[in-house]
Tab-separated table of C-alpha atoms in Angstrom:
chain	number	residue	atom	x	y	z
A	1	UNK	CA	-109.912	-112.571	-24.325
A	2	UNK	CA	-107.953	-112.832	-27.919
A	3	UNK	CA	-105.693	-115.624	-28.611
A	4	UNK	CA	-102.104	-114.348	-28.863
A	5	UNK	CA	-100.089	-115.003	-31.691
A	6	UNK	CA	-96.850	-116.897	-30.944
A	7	UNK	CA	-93.971	-118.999	-33.360
A	8	UNK	CA	-94.366	-122.124	-31.095
A	9	UNK	CA	-95.951	-123.966	-33.209
A	10	UNK	CA	-99.044	-126.122	-32.315
A	11	UNK	CA	-97.990	-128.550	-29.784
A	12	UNK	CA	-100.030	-128.453	-27.105
A	13	UNK	CA	-99.447	-126.155	-23.809
A	14	UNK	CA	-100.050	-127.903	-20.809
A	15	UNK	CA	-98.934	-125.796	-18.177
A	16	UNK	CA	-98.113	-122.234	-17.663
A	17	UNK	CA	-96.559	-120.293	-14.725
A	18	UNK	CA	-95.316	-117.064	-13.464
A	19	UNK	CA	-91.258	-116.600	-11.861
A	20	UNK	CA	-89.561	-112.966	-11.184
A	21	UNK	CA	-92.613	-110.953	-13.455
A	22	UNK	CA	-91.303	-114.089	-16.365
A	23	UNK	CA	-93.881	-116.026	-17.769
A	24	UNK	CA	-93.193	-119.413	-18.602
A	25	UNK	CA	-95.569	-122.008	-20.822
A	26	UNK	CA	-95.426	-125.771	-21.182
A	27	UNK	CA	-96.644	-128.619	-23.060
A	28	UNK	CA	-96.205	-131.548	-25.627
A	29	UNK	CA	-92.845	-132.654	-27.327
A	30	UNK	CA	-90.630	-130.771	-24.533
A	31	UNK	CA	-91.468	-127.678	-25.406
A	32	UNK	CA	-90.544	-124.605	-22.700
A	33	UNK	CA	-91.483	-120.903	-23.979
A	34	UNK	CA	-90.679	-117.741	-21.844
A	35	UNK	CA	-92.989	-114.009	-22.156
A	36	UNK	CA	-91.206	-111.065	-20.118
A	37	UNK	CA	-94.503	-108.828	-21.703
A	38	UNK	CA	-97.315	-110.745	-19.911
A	39	UNK	CA	-98.082	-113.186	-22.250
A	40	UNK	CA	-98.044	-110.813	-25.357
A	41	UNK	CA	-95.304	-112.201	-26.971
A	42	UNK	CA	-93.044	-114.816	-26.156
A	43	UNK	CA	-88.930	-115.836	-26.599
A	44	UNK	CA	-87.674	-119.128	-29.230
A	45	UNK	CA	-88.685	-122.810	-27.527
A	46	UNK	CA	-85.706	-123.565	-25.250
A	47	UNK	CA	-83.953	-126.743	-24.939
A	48	UNK	CA	-84.695	-129.051	-22.343
A	49	UNK	CA	-83.801	-132.265	-20.649
A	50	UNK	CA	-87.212	-134.002	-21.521
A	51	UNK	CA	-86.425	-134.178	-25.070
A	52	UNK	CA	-89.488	-134.904	-26.550
A	53	UNK	CA	-91.365	-135.964	-23.136
A	54	UNK	CA	-94.667	-134.075	-22.595
A	55	UNK	CA	-94.113	-132.030	-19.914
A	56	UNK	CA	-97.447	-131.581	-17.249
A	57	UNK	CA	-96.346	-129.547	-14.787
A	58	UNK	CA	-94.777	-126.475	-13.211
A	59	UNK	CA	-94.040	-124.841	-9.934
A	60	UNK	CA	-91.994	-122.167	-8.507
A	61	UNK	CA	-90.178	-122.173	-5.728
A	62	UNK	CA	-88.022	-119.886	-4.115
A	63	UNK	CA	-86.858	-118.802	-6.896
A	64	UNK	CA	-86.620	-122.010	-8.747
A	65	UNK	CA	-88.707	-123.287	-11.701
A	66	UNK	CA	-89.811	-127.150	-11.671
A	67	UNK	CA	-91.060	-128.660	-14.022
A	68	UNK	CA	-92.295	-132.598	-14.398
A	69	UNK	CA	-94.297	-134.948	-16.852
A	70	UNK	CA	-93.993	-138.178	-18.829
A	71	UNK	CA	-92.068	-141.011	-17.812
A	72	UNK	CA	-91.996	-139.202	-13.871
A	73	UNK	CA	-89.900	-137.169	-15.417
A	74	UNK	CA	-88.253	-134.061	-13.927
A	75	UNK	CA	-85.948	-130.959	-14.275
A	76	UNK	CA	-85.226	-127.623	-12.041
A	77	UNK	CA	-83.964	-124.058	-13.581
A	78	UNK	CA	-82.274	-121.453	-10.972
A	79	UNK	CA	-82.137	-118.909	-14.147
A	80	UNK	CA	-85.524	-118.242	-14.479
A	81	UNK	CA	-86.749	-120.189	-17.351
A	82	UNK	CA	-83.401	-119.887	-19.276
A	83	UNK	CA	-81.331	-123.120	-18.667
A	84	UNK	CA	-82.532	-126.452	-16.919
A	85	UNK	CA	-80.227	-128.803	-14.660
A	86	UNK	CA	-79.994	-132.295	-15.523
A	87	UNK	CA	-83.648	-134.394	-14.422
A	88	UNK	CA	-83.758	-135.370	-11.003
A	89	UNK	CA	-83.116	-138.724	-9.566
A	90	UNK	CA	-84.051	-141.171	-7.808
A	91	UNK	CA	-88.595	-140.466	-7.711
A	92	UNK	CA	-90.518	-142.147	-5.209
A	93	UNK	CA	-92.788	-142.873	-8.278
A	94	UNK	CA	-90.638	-144.282	-10.752
A	95	UNK	CA	-91.256	-143.786	-14.140
A	96	UNK	CA	-95.045	-142.748	-13.254
A	97	UNK	CA	-95.981	-139.886	-15.078
A	98	UNK	CA	-96.576	-136.702	-13.085
A	99	UNK	CA	-99.632	-133.967	-14.177
A	100	UNK	CA	-99.000	-131.261	-11.307
A	101	UNK	CA	-97.357	-129.638	-9.191
A	102	UNK	CA	-97.491	-126.568	-6.077
A	103	UNK	CA	-96.265	-124.955	-3.247
A	104	UNK	CA	-97.199	-124.379	0.273
A	105	UNK	CA	-95.345	-123.409	3.108
A	106	UNK	CA	-92.111	-124.675	1.417
A	107	UNK	CA	-93.657	-127.983	0.493
A	108	UNK	CA	-93.513	-128.623	-2.827
A	109	UNK	CA	-96.195	-131.465	-3.729
A	110	UNK	CA	-96.427	-133.301	-6.962
A	111	UNK	CA	-98.826	-135.691	-8.189
A	112	UNK	CA	-99.754	-137.779	-11.067
A	113	UNK	CA	-101.195	-141.212	-12.452
A	114	UNK	CA	-103.371	-143.196	-10.665
A	115	UNK	CA	-103.224	-140.644	-7.630
A	116	UNK	CA	-99.620	-141.131	-7.269
A	117	UNK	CA	-98.013	-138.175	-4.640
A	118	UNK	CA	-94.791	-137.288	-2.850
A	119	UNK	CA	-93.421	-133.850	-1.556
A	120	UNK	CA	-90.561	-132.332	-1.389
A	121	UNK	CA	-89.019	-129.505	2.097
A	122	UNK	CA	-85.544	-128.897	-0.319
A	123	UNK	CA	-86.645	-127.333	-3.121
A	124	UNK	CA	-87.459	-130.306	-5.299
A	125	UNK	CA	-83.617	-131.865	-5.033
A	126	UNK	CA	-85.051	-134.467	-3.110
A	127	UNK	CA	-88.436	-136.308	-2.627
A	128	UNK	CA	-90.432	-138.350	0.330
A	129	UNK	CA	-91.903	-141.678	0.212
A	130	UNK	CA	-95.887	-141.142	-1.784
A	131	UNK	CA	-98.145	-140.092	0.276
A	132	UNK	CA	-101.359	-141.814	0.839
A	133	UNK	CA	-104.884	-139.865	-0.778
A	134	UNK	CA	-108.126	-140.758	-1.718
A	135	UNK	CA	-107.573	-140.293	-5.547
A	136	UNK	CA	-104.926	-143.581	-4.710
A	137	UNK	CA	-107.551	-145.812	-3.831
A	138	UNK	CA	-109.545	-145.391	-7.588
A	139	UNK	CA	-107.041	-145.207	-9.187
A	140	UNK	CA	-107.915	-141.293	-10.817
A	141	UNK	CA	-105.054	-139.714	-11.830
A	142	UNK	CA	-104.817	-136.306	-10.617
A	143	UNK	CA	-104.510	-133.402	-13.247
A	144	UNK	CA	-103.970	-130.070	-11.400
A	145	UNK	CA	-102.847	-128.775	-7.803
A	146	UNK	CA	-103.505	-125.819	-6.318
A	147	UNK	CA	-103.134	-123.533	-2.676
A	148	UNK	CA	-105.362	-120.991	-1.088
A	149	UNK	CA	-105.032	-120.181	2.434
A	150	UNK	CA	-103.693	-122.404	3.944
A	151	UNK	CA	-105.388	-125.399	2.036
A	152	UNK	CA	-104.058	-127.397	-0.909
A	153	UNK	CA	-106.311	-128.614	-4.099
A	154	UNK	CA	-106.096	-131.348	-5.768
A	155	UNK	CA	-108.289	-132.302	-8.703
A	156	UNK	CA	-108.601	-135.435	-10.664
A	157	UNK	CA	-110.196	-137.581	-14.029
A	158	UNK	CA	-110.155	-141.275	-14.559
A	159	UNK	CA	-111.331	-143.463	-18.229
A	160	UNK	CA	-115.044	-143.014	-17.927
A	161	UNK	CA	-115.691	-141.307	-14.832
A	162	UNK	CA	-116.014	-138.354	-13.332
A	163	UNK	CA	-113.540	-136.273	-12.221
A	164	UNK	CA	-112.870	-135.324	-8.887
A	165	UNK	CA	-111.669	-132.757	-6.066
A	166	UNK	CA	-110.004	-133.211	-2.574
A	167	UNK	CA	-108.933	-130.730	-0.538
A	168	UNK	CA	-105.441	-131.149	2.268
A	169	UNK	CA	-105.543	-128.829	5.258
A	170	UNK	CA	-101.695	-130.278	6.055
A	171	UNK	CA	-99.425	-128.993	3.733
A	172	UNK	CA	-100.389	-132.232	1.569
A	173	UNK	CA	-99.865	-135.029	4.260
A	174	UNK	CA	-103.565	-136.078	4.771
A	175	UNK	CA	-106.285	-135.150	2.426
A	176	UNK	CA	-110.319	-135.145	2.387
A	177	UNK	CA	-112.750	-137.453	1.398
A	178	UNK	CA	-113.952	-136.302	-2.610
A	179	UNK	CA	-115.851	-133.142	-2.631
A	180	UNK	CA	-118.539	-132.957	-5.564
A	181	UNK	CA	-116.618	-131.990	-8.670
A	182	UNK	CA	-118.737	-128.688	-10.694
A	183	UNK	CA	-118.743	-130.852	-14.723
A	184	UNK	CA	-120.742	-133.476	-13.349
A	185	UNK	CA	-119.480	-136.300	-15.333
A	186	UNK	CA	-116.592	-135.276	-16.806
A	187	UNK	CA	-112.597	-134.854	-16.021
A	188	UNK	CA	-111.237	-131.595	-13.708
A	189	UNK	CA	-108.406	-131.113	-16.178
A	190	UNK	CA	-106.929	-127.876	-14.093
A	191	UNK	CA	-106.720	-125.143	-11.189
A	192	UNK	CA	-106.042	-122.097	-10.175
A	193	UNK	CA	-106.310	-119.345	-7.476
A	194	UNK	CA	-106.901	-116.101	-8.075
A	195	UNK	CA	-106.959	-113.844	-5.665
A	196	UNK	CA	-109.753	-115.129	-2.836
A	197	UNK	CA	-111.571	-117.290	-5.687
A	198	UNK	CA	-110.873	-120.893	-7.186
A	199	UNK	CA	-111.002	-121.704	-11.121
A	200	UNK	CA	-111.318	-125.378	-12.889
A	201	UNK	CA	-111.050	-125.944	-16.058
A	202	UNK	CA	-112.648	-129.036	-17.862
A	203	UNK	CA	-113.690	-130.034	-21.715
A	204	UNK	CA	-113.167	-125.785	-22.642
A	205	UNK	CA	-115.450	-125.248	-18.789
A	206	UNK	CA	-114.749	-123.071	-16.458
A	207	UNK	CA	-116.621	-123.360	-12.886
A	208	UNK	CA	-115.477	-121.106	-9.666
A	209	UNK	CA	-115.277	-121.712	-6.263
A	210	UNK	CA	-115.190	-118.599	-3.429
A	211	UNK	CA	-114.916	-120.886	-0.003
A	212	UNK	CA	-111.466	-122.619	-0.842
A	213	UNK	CA	-112.900	-125.883	-2.843
A	214	UNK	CA	-115.318	-127.193	-0.598
A	215	UNK	CA	-118.479	-125.986	-2.956
A	216	UNK	CA	-118.920	-124.629	-6.623
A	217	UNK	CA	-120.735	-122.322	-8.920
A	218	UNK	CA	-122.049	-123.585	-12.168
A	219	UNK	CA	-119.994	-124.430	-14.836
A	220	UNK	CA	-119.379	-122.273	-18.031
A	221	UNK	CA	-117.512	-121.842	-21.441
A	222	UNK	CA	-115.662	-118.500	-22.105
A	223	UNK	CA	-113.213	-120.555	-24.591
A	224	UNK	CA	-115.249	-121.806	-27.595
A	225	UNK	CA	-114.290	-125.171	-29.771
A	226	UNK	CA	-110.799	-124.817	-27.071
A	227	UNK	CA	-109.857	-126.681	-24.433
A	228	UNK	CA	-107.782	-124.502	-22.315
A	229	UNK	CA	-105.431	-126.749	-20.183
A	230	UNK	CA	-103.694	-124.141	-18.004
A	231	UNK	CA	-104.170	-121.021	-16.127
A	232	UNK	CA	-101.481	-118.608	-14.375
A	233	UNK	CA	-101.582	-114.492	-13.590
A	234	UNK	CA	-99.559	-111.630	-13.959
A	235	UNK	CA	-99.717	-107.994	-12.887
A	236	UNK	CA	-103.793	-108.296	-12.810
A	237	UNK	CA	-104.098	-110.378	-17.078
A	238	UNK	CA	-104.743	-113.992	-16.024
A	239	UNK	CA	-103.238	-116.456	-19.068
A	240	UNK	CA	-104.672	-119.639	-20.377
A	241	UNK	CA	-103.024	-121.905	-22.704
A	242	UNK	CA	-104.463	-125.347	-24.232
A	243	UNK	CA	-105.067	-127.145	-27.042
A	244	UNK	CA	-102.833	-127.060	-30.313
A	245	UNK	CA	-101.315	-124.100	-28.985
A	246	UNK	CA	-103.290	-121.596	-27.715
A	247	UNK	CA	-103.283	-118.803	-25.437
A	248	UNK	CA	-105.466	-116.430	-24.368
A	249	UNK	CA	-105.310	-113.646	-22.195
A	250	UNK	CA	-108.256	-111.581	-20.278
């Protein structure tokens, strides 16, 4: 799709989500912005407690938006992203960066550097102990989480190593061994579920799974030279955001 014009600057947008028909985008230097027109137009940058720390992850649960990122920082919004609470503490991951959030069956899962992962059952207010998962054994950073048909899918990357994919069928408590990732010797940067399809993105490429992340089709590149780090859907429109503040719609 075509690039969307906006006044949000050129900070990379790392993640997008939807709550109550509002699109929320967040990224480097603590940037958060909202769109109420399915991503066509965007409001001004919103003040948050992240300061200049990069925001890497967003999720929604029961009308609450949770944001997380560098230095393990995390915050919540209960008004569709207009205002944000003070940073949440304590957290079992300490100051380790959090790169991914997702929600399944009333549980919020957070994950990040060197495979750290934890769960919350109260909309992100408090967090349980760290979870053992295949990513933590090889120090792969978990970059994205998504859910489909009761399955949680996690994707990761490590310097000099292939990205990896793993699955959980019990709300993130236990995890399968690694699944072959569709990008070969490359990282997996983002995952999104659209209807009954899971889409993975990496280094400007995409790949699709139609069996809840067990197997993946061949990678292809719809984005040209720009890396897209995150996607979301609203009213039948897919919105992708990424490098240099680029936003695309399909």
